[in-house]
mmCIF file with all atom_site columns, C-alpha atoms in Angstrom:
data_model
loop_
_atom_site.group_PDB
_atom_site.id
_atom_site.type_symbol
_atom_site.label_atom_id
_atom_site.label_alt_id
_atom_site.label_comp_id
_atom_site.label_asym_id
_atom_site.label_entity_id
_atom_site.label_seq_id
_atom_site.pdbx_PDB_ins_code
_atom_site.Cartn_x
_atom_site.Cartn_y
_atom_site.Cartn_z
_atom_site.occupancy
_atom_site.B_iso_or_equiv
_atom_site.pdbx_formal_charge
_atom_site.auth_seq_id
_atom_site.auth_comp_id
_atom_site.auth_asym_id
_atom_site.auth_atom_id
_atom_site.pdbx_PDB_model_num
ATOM 1   C CA . MET A 1 1   ? -20.303 56.656 29.467  1.00 0.00 ? 30  MET A CA 1
ATOM 2   C CA . GLY A 1 2   ? -16.895 57.566 28.136  1.00 0.00 ? 31  GLY A CA 1
ATOM 3   C CA . ALA A 1 3   ? -15.840 53.977 27.997  1.00 0.00 ? 32  ALA A CA 1
ATOM 4   C CA . ARG A 1 4   ? -18.954 53.080 26.030  1.00 0.00 ? 33  ARG A CA 1
ATOM 5   C CA . ARG A 1 5   ? -18.367 55.867 23.597  1.00 0.00 ? 34  ARG A CA 1
ATOM 6   C CA . CYS A 1 6   ? -14.760 54.998 23.092  1.00 0.00 ? 35  CYS A CA 1
ATOM 7   C CA . SER A 1 7   ? -15.754 51.330 22.518  1.00 0.00 ? 36  SER A CA 1
ATOM 8   C CA . GLY A 1 8   ? -18.289 52.244 20.037  1.00 0.00 ? 37  GLY A CA 1
ATOM 9   C CA . CYS A 1 9   ? -15.711 54.345 18.130  1.00 0.00 ? 38  CYS A CA 1
ATOM 10  C CA . LEU A 1 10  ? -13.406 51.366 18.105  1.00 0.00 ? 39  LEU A CA 1
ATOM 11  C CA . SER A 1 11  ? -16.221 49.064 16.608  1.00 0.00 ? 40  SER A CA 1
ATOM 12  C CA . CYS A 1 12  ? -16.972 51.655 14.013  1.00 0.00 ? 41  CYS A CA 1
ATOM 13  C CA . LEU A 1 13  ? -13.330 51.903 13.085  1.00 0.00 ? 42  LEU A CA 1
ATOM 14  C CA . MET A 1 14  ? -13.179 48.050 12.430  1.00 0.00 ? 43  MET A CA 1
ATOM 15  C CA . ILE A 1 15  ? -15.562 48.487 9.339   1.00 0.00 ? 44  ILE A CA 1
ATOM 16  C CA . PRO A 1 16  ? -13.335 50.733 7.075   1.00 0.00 ? 45  PRO A CA 1
ATOM 17  C CA . LEU A 1 17  ? -10.328 48.557 8.091   1.00 0.00 ? 46  LEU A CA 1
ATOM 18  C CA . ALA A 1 18  ? -12.216 45.523 6.953   1.00 0.00 ? 47  ALA A CA 1
ATOM 19  C CA . LEU A 1 19  ? -13.356 47.334 3.660   1.00 0.00 ? 48  LEU A CA 1
ATOM 20  C CA . TRP A 1 20  ? -9.796  48.275 2.864   1.00 0.00 ? 49  TRP A CA 1
ATOM 21  C CA . SER A 1 21  ? -8.562  44.767 3.543   1.00 0.00 ? 50  SER A CA 1
ATOM 22  C CA . ILE A 1 22  ? -11.089 43.411 1.087   1.00 0.00 ? 51  ILE A CA 1
ATOM 23  C CA . ILE A 1 23  ? -9.987  45.880 -1.686  1.00 0.00 ? 52  ILE A CA 1
ATOM 24  C CA . VAL A 1 24  ? -6.107  45.349 -1.093  1.00 0.00 ? 53  VAL A CA 1
ATOM 25  C CA . ASN A 1 25  ? -6.555  41.448 -1.241  1.00 0.00 ? 54  ASN A CA 1
ATOM 26  C CA . ILE A 1 26  ? -8.380  41.914 -4.437  1.00 0.00 ? 55  ILE A CA 1
ATOM 27  C CA . LEU A 1 27  ? -5.644  43.902 -5.934  1.00 0.00 ? 56  LEU A CA 1
ATOM 28  C CA . LEU A 1 28  ? -3.128  41.145 -5.157  1.00 0.00 ? 57  LEU A CA 1
ATOM 29  C CA . TYR A 1 29  ? -4.854  39.150 -7.858  1.00 0.00 ? 58  TYR A CA 1
ATOM 30  C CA . PHE A 1 30  ? -4.180  41.614 -10.597 1.00 0.00 ? 59  PHE A CA 1
ATOM 31  C CA . PRO A 1 31  ? -0.517  42.669 -10.698 1.00 0.00 ? 60  PRO A CA 1
ATOM 32  C CA . ASN A 1 32  ? -0.470  45.781 -13.021 1.00 0.00 ? 61  ASN A CA 1
ATOM 33  C CA . GLY A 1 33  ? -4.195  45.434 -13.257 1.00 0.00 ? 62  GLY A CA 1
ATOM 34  C CA . GLN A 1 34  ? -3.915  42.374 -15.549 1.00 0.00 ? 63  GLN A CA 1
ATOM 35  C CA . THR A 1 35  ? -6.203  39.325 -15.006 1.00 0.00 ? 64  THR A CA 1
ATOM 36  C CA . SER A 1 36  ? -4.232  36.686 -16.918 1.00 0.00 ? 65  SER A CA 1
ATOM 37  C CA . TYR A 1 37  ? -1.951  35.898 -14.103 1.00 0.00 ? 66  TYR A CA 1
ATOM 38  C CA . ALA A 1 38  ? -4.939  35.069 -11.707 1.00 0.00 ? 67  ALA A CA 1
ATOM 39  C CA . SER A 1 39  ? -6.804  33.027 -14.424 1.00 0.00 ? 68  SER A CA 1
ATOM 40  C CA . SER A 1 40  ? -3.543  30.957 -15.040 1.00 0.00 ? 69  SER A CA 1
ATOM 41  C CA . HIS A 1 41  ? -2.807  30.485 -11.407 1.00 0.00 ? 70  HIS A CA 1
ATOM 42  C CA . LYS A 1 42  ? 0.513   32.336 -11.652 1.00 0.00 ? 71  LYS A CA 1
ATOM 43  C CA . LEU A 1 43  ? 0.249   34.210 -8.410  1.00 0.00 ? 72  LEU A CA 1
ATOM 44  C CA . THR A 1 44  ? 1.854   33.604 -4.905  1.00 0.00 ? 73  THR A CA 1
ATOM 45  C CA . ASN A 1 45  ? 0.191   30.689 -3.303  1.00 0.00 ? 74  ASN A CA 1
ATOM 46  C CA . TYR A 1 46  ? -0.592  32.893 -0.090  1.00 0.00 ? 75  TYR A CA 1
ATOM 47  C CA . VAL A 1 47  ? -2.920  35.090 -2.324  1.00 0.00 ? 76  VAL A CA 1
ATOM 48  C CA . TRP A 1 48  ? -5.270  32.109 -2.305  1.00 0.00 ? 77  TRP A CA 1
ATOM 49  C CA . TYR A 1 49  ? -5.869  31.897 1.262   1.00 0.00 ? 78  TYR A CA 1
ATOM 50  C CA . PHE A 1 50  ? -8.159  34.920 1.097   1.00 0.00 ? 79  PHE A CA 1
ATOM 51  C CA . GLU A 1 51  ? -6.867  36.313 4.380   1.00 0.00 ? 80  GLU A CA 1
ATOM 52  C CA . GLY A 1 52  ? -7.841  39.846 3.493   1.00 0.00 ? 81  GLY A CA 1
ATOM 53  C CA . ILE A 1 53  ? -11.227 38.954 1.713   1.00 0.00 ? 82  ILE A CA 1
ATOM 54  C CA . CYS A 1 54  ? -12.566 36.532 4.019   1.00 0.00 ? 83  CYS A CA 1
ATOM 55  C CA . PHE A 1 55  ? -10.809 36.850 7.607   1.00 0.00 ? 84  PHE A CA 1
ATOM 56  C CA . SER A 1 56  ? -9.690  40.581 7.740   1.00 0.00 ? 85  SER A CA 1
ATOM 57  C CA . GLY A 1 57  ? -12.577 41.507 5.554   1.00 0.00 ? 86  GLY A CA 1
ATOM 58  C CA . VAL A 1 58  ? -15.961 39.899 5.544   1.00 0.00 ? 87  VAL A CA 1
ATOM 59  C CA . MET A 1 59  ? -15.459 38.062 9.098   1.00 0.00 ? 88  MET A CA 1
ATOM 60  C CA . MET A 1 60  ? -14.310 41.333 10.812  1.00 0.00 ? 89  MET A CA 1
ATOM 61  C CA . LEU A 1 61  ? -17.435 43.123 9.155   1.00 0.00 ? 90  LEU A CA 1
ATOM 62  C CA . ILE A 1 62  ? -19.602 40.529 10.953  1.00 0.00 ? 91  ILE A CA 1
ATOM 63  C CA . VAL A 1 63  ? -17.698 40.999 14.204  1.00 0.00 ? 92  VAL A CA 1
ATOM 64  C CA . ALA A 1 64  ? -17.860 44.752 13.839  1.00 0.00 ? 93  ALA A CA 1
ATOM 65  C CA . ALA A 1 65  ? -21.679 44.599 13.326  1.00 0.00 ? 94  ALA A CA 1
ATOM 66  C CA . ALA A 1 66  ? -22.264 42.261 16.171  1.00 0.00 ? 95  ALA A CA 1
ATOM 67  C CA . LEU A 1 67  ? -20.178 44.449 18.531  1.00 0.00 ? 96  LEU A CA 1
ATOM 68  C CA . LEU A 1 68  ? -22.171 47.606 17.438  1.00 0.00 ? 97  LEU A CA 1
ATOM 69  C CA . ILE A 1 69  ? -25.368 45.739 18.059  1.00 0.00 ? 98  ILE A CA 1
ATOM 70  C CA . LEU A 1 70  ? -24.378 44.642 21.456  1.00 0.00 ? 99  LEU A CA 1
ATOM 71  C CA . GLU A 1 71  ? -23.163 48.183 22.388  1.00 0.00 ? 100 GLU A CA 1
ATOM 72  C CA . ARG A 1 72  ? -26.633 49.891 21.488  1.00 0.00 ? 101 ARG A CA 1
ATOM 73  C CA . ASP A 1 73  ? -28.454 51.460 24.356  1.00 0.00 ? 102 ASP A CA 1
ATOM 74  C CA . THR A 1 74  ? -31.525 49.436 23.863  1.00 0.00 ? 103 THR A CA 1
ATOM 75  C CA . PRO A 1 75  ? -32.123 47.334 27.115  1.00 0.00 ? 104 PRO A CA 1
ATOM 76  C CA . TYR A 1 76  ? -31.809 43.638 26.654  1.00 0.00 ? 105 TYR A CA 1
ATOM 77  C CA . LYS A 1 77  ? -33.970 41.566 29.044  1.00 0.00 ? 106 LYS A CA 1
ATOM 78  C CA . CYS A 1 78  ? -31.881 38.394 28.976  1.00 0.00 ? 107 CYS A CA 1
ATOM 79  C CA . CYS A 1 79  ? -31.634 38.121 32.863  1.00 0.00 ? 108 CYS A CA 1
ATOM 80  C CA . GLN A 1 80  ? -33.788 38.991 35.829  1.00 0.00 ? 109 GLN A CA 1
ATOM 81  C CA . SER A 1 81  ? -31.556 41.894 36.849  1.00 0.00 ? 110 SER A CA 1
ATOM 82  C CA . GLU A 1 82  ? -30.090 44.771 34.884  1.00 0.00 ? 111 GLU A CA 1
ATOM 83  C CA . ASN A 1 83  ? -26.591 43.854 36.117  1.00 0.00 ? 112 ASN A CA 1
ATOM 84  C CA . CYS A 1 84  ? -26.978 40.257 34.865  1.00 0.00 ? 113 CYS A CA 1
ATOM 85  C CA . SER A 1 85  ? -27.877 41.627 31.441  1.00 0.00 ? 114 SER A CA 1
ATOM 86  C CA . LYS A 1 86  ? -25.015 43.953 31.340  1.00 0.00 ? 115 LYS A CA 1
ATOM 87  C CA . LYS A 1 87  ? -22.667 41.135 32.280  1.00 0.00 ? 116 LYS A CA 1
ATOM 88  C CA . TYR A 1 88  ? -24.086 38.889 29.637  1.00 0.00 ? 117 TYR A CA 1
ATOM 89  C CA . MET A 1 89  ? -23.622 41.621 26.906  1.00 0.00 ? 118 MET A CA 1
ATOM 90  C CA . SER A 1 90  ? -19.974 42.256 28.064  1.00 0.00 ? 119 SER A CA 1
ATOM 91  C CA . LEU A 1 91  ? -19.350 38.637 27.994  1.00 0.00 ? 120 LEU A CA 1
ATOM 92  C CA . LEU A 1 92  ? -20.854 38.416 24.412  1.00 0.00 ? 121 LEU A CA 1
ATOM 93  C CA . SER A 1 93  ? -18.696 41.441 23.361  1.00 0.00 ? 122 SER A CA 1
ATOM 94  C CA . ILE A 1 94  ? -15.406 39.730 24.796  1.00 0.00 ? 123 ILE A CA 1
ATOM 95  C CA . ILE A 1 95  ? -16.394 36.453 22.714  1.00 0.00 ? 124 ILE A CA 1
ATOM 96  C CA . PHE A 1 96  ? -16.739 38.500 19.499  1.00 0.00 ? 125 PHE A CA 1
ATOM 97  C CA . SER A 1 97  ? -13.563 40.637 20.087  1.00 0.00 ? 126 SER A CA 1
ATOM 98  C CA . VAL A 1 98  ? -11.592 37.385 20.686  1.00 0.00 ? 127 VAL A CA 1
ATOM 99  C CA . LEU A 1 99  ? -12.949 36.250 17.332  1.00 0.00 ? 128 LEU A CA 1
ATOM 100 C CA . GLY A 1 100 ? -11.786 39.486 15.947  1.00 0.00 ? 129 GLY A CA 1
ATOM 101 C CA . ILE A 1 101 ? -8.220  38.807 17.202  1.00 0.00 ? 130 ILE A CA 1
ATOM 102 C CA . ALA A 1 102 ? -8.240  35.390 15.686  1.00 0.00 ? 131 ALA A CA 1
ATOM 103 C CA . PHE A 1 103 ? -9.616  36.484 12.282  1.00 0.00 ? 132 PHE A CA 1
ATOM 104 C CA . SER A 1 104 ? -7.257  39.393 12.010  1.00 0.00 ? 133 SER A CA 1
ATOM 105 C CA . GLY A 1 105 ? -4.473  37.552 13.470  1.00 0.00 ? 134 GLY A CA 1
ATOM 106 C CA . TYR A 1 106 ? -4.794  34.884 10.761  1.00 0.00 ? 135 TYR A CA 1
ATOM 107 C CA . CYS A 1 107 ? -4.601  37.647 7.967   1.00 0.00 ? 136 CYS A CA 1
ATOM 108 C CA . LEU A 1 108 ? -1.430  39.139 9.711   1.00 0.00 ? 137 LEU A CA 1
ATOM 109 C CA . VAL A 1 109 ? 0.311   35.911 9.868   1.00 0.00 ? 138 VAL A CA 1
ATOM 110 C CA . ILE A 1 110 ? -0.514  34.848 6.202   1.00 0.00 ? 139 ILE A CA 1
ATOM 111 C CA . SER A 1 111 ? 0.501   38.235 4.924   1.00 0.00 ? 140 SER A CA 1
ATOM 112 C CA . ALA A 1 112 ? 3.669   38.172 6.750   1.00 0.00 ? 141 ALA A CA 1
ATOM 113 C CA . LEU A 1 113 ? 4.366   34.826 5.292   1.00 0.00 ? 142 LEU A CA 1
ATOM 114 C CA . GLY A 1 114 ? 3.486   35.938 1.769   1.00 0.00 ? 143 GLY A CA 1
ATOM 115 C CA . LEU A 1 115 ? 5.667   38.949 2.117   1.00 0.00 ? 144 LEU A CA 1
ATOM 116 C CA . VAL A 1 116 ? 8.871   37.077 3.297   1.00 0.00 ? 145 VAL A CA 1
ATOM 117 C CA . GLN A 1 117 ? 8.335   34.270 0.599   1.00 0.00 ? 146 GLN A CA 1
ATOM 118 C CA . GLY A 1 118 ? 8.306   36.657 -2.192  1.00 0.00 ? 147 GLY A CA 1
ATOM 119 C CA . PRO A 1 119 ? 6.183   36.640 -5.421  1.00 0.00 ? 148 PRO A CA 1
ATOM 120 C CA . TYR A 1 120 ? 5.809   33.692 -7.792  1.00 0.00 ? 149 TYR A CA 1
ATOM 121 C CA . CYS A 1 121 ? 7.220   35.188 -11.011 1.00 0.00 ? 150 CYS A CA 1
ATOM 122 C CA . ARG A 1 122 ? 8.888   34.342 -14.274 1.00 0.00 ? 151 ARG A CA 1
ATOM 123 C CA . THR A 1 123 ? 12.690  34.306 -14.125 1.00 0.00 ? 152 THR A CA 1
ATOM 124 C CA . LEU A 1 124 ? 15.442  33.220 -16.696 1.00 0.00 ? 153 LEU A CA 1
ATOM 125 C CA . ASN A 1 125 ? 14.782  29.671 -15.314 1.00 0.00 ? 154 ASN A CA 1
ATOM 126 C CA . GLY A 1 126 ? 11.030  29.694 -15.770 1.00 0.00 ? 155 GLY A CA 1
ATOM 127 C CA . TRP A 1 127 ? 8.298   30.266 -13.166 1.00 0.00 ? 156 TRP A CA 1
ATOM 128 C CA . GLU A 1 128 ? 9.311   30.035 -9.612  1.00 0.00 ? 157 GLU A CA 1
ATOM 129 C CA . TYR A 1 129 ? 9.519   31.447 -6.030  1.00 0.00 ? 158 TYR A CA 1
ATOM 130 C CA . VAL A 1 130 ? 12.969  32.978 -6.641  1.00 0.00 ? 159 VAL A CA 1
ATOM 131 C CA . PHE A 1 131 ? 13.161  34.603 -3.249  1.00 0.00 ? 160 PHE A CA 1
ATOM 132 C CA . GLU A 1 132 ? 11.898  31.635 -1.197  1.00 0.00 ? 161 GLU A CA 1
ATOM 133 C CA . ASP A 1 133 ? 15.100  30.716 0.329   1.00 0.00 ? 162 ASP A CA 1
ATOM 134 C CA . THR A 1 134 ? 16.244  34.147 1.167   1.00 0.00 ? 163 THR A CA 1
ATOM 135 C CA . THR A 1 135 ? 14.200  34.405 4.439   1.00 0.00 ? 164 THR A CA 1
ATOM 136 C CA . GLY A 1 136 ? 12.986  37.900 3.540   1.00 0.00 ? 165 GLY A CA 1
ATOM 137 C CA . SER A 1 137 ? 16.412  39.240 2.987   1.00 0.00 ? 166 SER A CA 1
ATOM 138 C CA . PHE A 1 138 ? 15.576  40.414 -0.612  1.00 0.00 ? 167 PHE A CA 1
ATOM 139 C CA . LEU A 1 139 ? 13.188  43.039 0.986   1.00 0.00 ? 168 LEU A CA 1
ATOM 140 C CA . ARG A 1 140 ? 16.240  44.986 1.779   1.00 0.00 ? 169 ARG A CA 1
ATOM 141 C CA . ASP A 1 141 ? 18.076  44.395 -1.485  1.00 0.00 ? 170 ASP A CA 1
ATOM 142 C CA . PRO A 1 142 ? 16.159  46.098 -4.409  1.00 0.00 ? 171 PRO A CA 1
ATOM 143 C CA . SER A 1 143 ? 18.810  45.078 -6.768  1.00 0.00 ? 172 SER A CA 1
ATOM 144 C CA . THR A 1 144 ? 17.848  41.556 -6.683  1.00 0.00 ? 173 THR A CA 1
ATOM 145 C CA . TRP A 1 145 ? 13.976  42.345 -7.706  1.00 0.00 ? 174 TRP A CA 1
ATOM 146 C CA . SER A 1 146 ? 15.010  42.531 -11.360 1.00 0.00 ? 175 SER A CA 1
ATOM 147 C CA . GLN A 1 147 ? 15.169  38.653 -11.301 1.00 0.00 ? 176 GLN A CA 1
ATOM 148 C CA . CYS A 1 148 ? 11.520  38.574 -11.614 1.00 0.00 ? 177 CYS A CA 1
ATOM 149 C CA . LEU A 1 149 ? 10.803  39.222 -15.425 1.00 0.00 ? 178 LEU A CA 1
ATOM 150 C CA . GLU A 1 150 ? 7.127   38.737 -15.280 1.00 0.00 ? 179 GLU A CA 1
ATOM 151 C CA . PRO A 1 151 ? 4.705   40.144 -14.167 1.00 0.00 ? 180 PRO A CA 1
ATOM 152 C CA . ALA A 1 152 ? 6.513   43.643 -14.339 1.00 0.00 ? 181 ALA A CA 1
ATOM 153 C CA . HIS A 1 153 ? 7.309   45.160 -10.815 1.00 0.00 ? 182 HIS A CA 1
ATOM 154 C CA . VAL A 1 154 ? 5.584   42.289 -9.177  1.00 0.00 ? 183 VAL A CA 1
ATOM 155 C CA . VAL A 1 155 ? 8.080   42.379 -6.251  1.00 0.00 ? 184 VAL A CA 1
ATOM 156 C CA . GLU A 1 156 ? 7.088   45.865 -5.490  1.00 0.00 ? 185 GLU A CA 1
ATOM 157 C CA . TRP A 1 157 ? 3.284   45.046 -5.990  1.00 0.00 ? 186 TRP A CA 1
ATOM 158 C CA . ASN A 1 158 ? 3.417   42.313 -3.364  1.00 0.00 ? 187 ASN A CA 1
ATOM 159 C CA . ILE A 1 159 ? 5.599   44.197 -0.859  1.00 0.00 ? 188 ILE A CA 1
ATOM 160 C CA . ILE A 1 160 ? 3.223   47.274 -0.909  1.00 0.00 ? 189 ILE A CA 1
ATOM 161 C CA . LEU A 1 161 ? -0.007  45.337 -0.924  1.00 0.00 ? 190 LEU A CA 1
ATOM 162 C CA . PHE A 1 162 ? 1.263   42.647 1.683   1.00 0.00 ? 191 PHE A CA 1
ATOM 163 C CA . SER A 1 163 ? 2.550   45.411 3.998   1.00 0.00 ? 192 SER A CA 1
ATOM 164 C CA . ILE A 1 164 ? -0.795  47.319 3.977   1.00 0.00 ? 193 ILE A CA 1
ATOM 165 C CA . LEU A 1 165 ? -2.563  44.028 4.831   1.00 0.00 ? 194 LEU A CA 1
ATOM 166 C CA . ILE A 1 166 ? -0.165  43.660 7.651   1.00 0.00 ? 195 ILE A CA 1
ATOM 167 C CA . THR A 1 167 ? -0.863  47.133 8.884   1.00 0.00 ? 196 THR A CA 1
ATOM 168 C CA . LEU A 1 168 ? -4.514  46.830 8.484   1.00 0.00 ? 197 LEU A CA 1
ATOM 169 C CA . SER A 1 169 ? -4.707  43.356 10.364  1.00 0.00 ? 198 SER A CA 1
ATOM 170 C CA . GLY A 1 170 ? -2.469  44.563 12.940  1.00 0.00 ? 199 GLY A CA 1
ATOM 171 C CA . LEU A 1 171 ? -4.692  47.664 13.680  1.00 0.00 ? 200 LEU A CA 1
ATOM 172 C CA . GLN A 1 172 ? -7.566  45.194 13.770  1.00 0.00 ? 201 GLN A CA 1
ATOM 173 C CA . VAL A 1 173 ? -5.725  42.959 16.315  1.00 0.00 ? 202 VAL A CA 1
ATOM 174 C CA . ILE A 1 174 ? -4.958  46.012 18.531  1.00 0.00 ? 203 ILE A CA 1
ATOM 175 C CA . ILE A 1 175 ? -8.552  47.344 18.413  1.00 0.00 ? 204 ILE A CA 1
ATOM 176 C CA . SER A 1 176 ? -9.945  43.784 19.284  1.00 0.00 ? 205 SER A CA 1
ATOM 177 C CA . LEU A 1 177 ? -7.480  43.504 22.158  1.00 0.00 ? 206 LEU A CA 1
ATOM 178 C CA . ILE A 1 178 ? -8.349  46.999 23.444  1.00 0.00 ? 207 ILE A CA 1
ATOM 179 C CA . LYS A 1 179 ? -12.234 45.879 23.223  1.00 0.00 ? 208 LYS A CA 1
ATOM 180 C CA . VAL A 1 180 ? -11.433 42.793 25.268  1.00 0.00 ? 209 VAL A CA 1
ATOM 181 C CA . ILE A 1 181 ? -9.703  44.928 27.868  1.00 0.00 ? 210 ILE A CA 1
ATOM 182 C CA . ILE A 1 182 ? -12.564 47.363 28.120  1.00 0.00 ? 211 ILE A CA 1
ATOM 183 C CA . GLU A 1 183 ? -15.263 44.771 28.242  1.00 0.00 ? 212 GLU A CA 1
ATOM 184 C CA . LEU A 1 184 ? -13.288 42.723 31.030  1.00 0.00 ? 213 LEU A CA 1
ATOM 185 C CA . SER A 1 185 ? -13.029 46.053 33.068  1.00 0.00 ? 214 SER A CA 1
ATOM 186 C CA . LYS A 1 186 ? -16.616 46.798 32.633  1.00 0.00 ? 215 LYS A CA 1
ATOM 187 C CA . LEU A 1 187 ? -17.413 43.034 33.530  1.00 0.00 ? 216 LEU A CA 1
ATOM 188 C CA . LEU A 1 188 ? -15.112 43.140 36.618  1.00 0.00 ? 217 LEU A CA 1
ATOM 189 C CA . CYS A 1 189 ? -16.353 46.505 37.797  1.00 0.00 ? 218 CYS A CA 1
ATOM 190 C CA . THR A 1 190 ? -19.914 45.477 37.535  1.00 0.00 ? 219 THR A CA 1
ATOM 191 C CA . THR A 1 191 ? -19.268 42.362 39.387  1.00 0.00 ? 220 THR A CA 1
ATOM 192 C CA . TYR A 1 192 ? -17.428 44.312 42.225  1.00 0.00 ? 221 TYR A CA 1
ATOM 193 C CA . SER A 1 193 ? -20.219 46.936 42.569  1.00 0.00 ? 222 SER A CA 1
ATOM 194 C CA . VAL A 1 194 ? -22.665 44.022 43.028  1.00 0.00 ? 223 VAL A CA 1
ATOM 195 C CA . ILE A 1 195 ? -20.522 42.547 45.619  1.00 0.00 ? 224 ILE A CA 1
ATOM 196 C CA . ILE A 1 196 ? -20.081 46.014 47.504  1.00 0.00 ? 225 ILE A CA 1
ATOM 197 C CA . GLN A 1 197 ? -23.987 46.287 47.455  1.00 0.00 ? 226 GLN A CA 1
ATOM 198 C CA . VAL A 1 198 ? -24.459 42.949 48.868  1.00 0.00 ? 227 VAL A CA 1
ATOM 199 C CA . THR A 1 199 ? -21.901 43.623 51.612  1.00 0.00 ? 228 THR A CA 1
ATOM 200 C CA . ASP A 1 200 ? -23.385 46.959 52.535  1.00 0.00 ? 229 ASP A CA 1
ATOM 201 C CA . SER A 1 201 ? -27.089 45.441 52.608  1.00 0.00 ? 230 SER A CA 1
#
């Protein structure tokens, strides 16, 4: 019962994380609240991967909804025995949790790449990825951020939002992994108890 309650809480926690991922990803399209840069495609290319909106957002909402449905106390008659039904539900939960790891992992990787690449901004030489060849070293050197003249403070904007996306998707990966472990333990324990019952009889 405790494991089921814990598992349900983890599934519920996925929902606000997914909603925040959508919000943060949307903010990346509007540096300083301006829409002109998105309409003229003057944003970092990793923003257009929709990692927070689609994968860590909408897809994780679907995963969370599916897991919550599978964790309800309503009995499912998918097999002839109750143990078979429980194992089937656990197997489905594992599949959805693995999908959760894949979706949130995609967002984690793309956000990390976007953070390391740096923003697409206007410098004295025109619009370019001025930090692309620094392999992320610019993150530790704020004195170089002034090379980006437009949008204003776009380096800080990208660092903060991509870092939040990395944190949110990282938490989703951890939660999904814990869910896999919980469901695997339930599946193995159920199988073990069935073996013991057969042996005793």
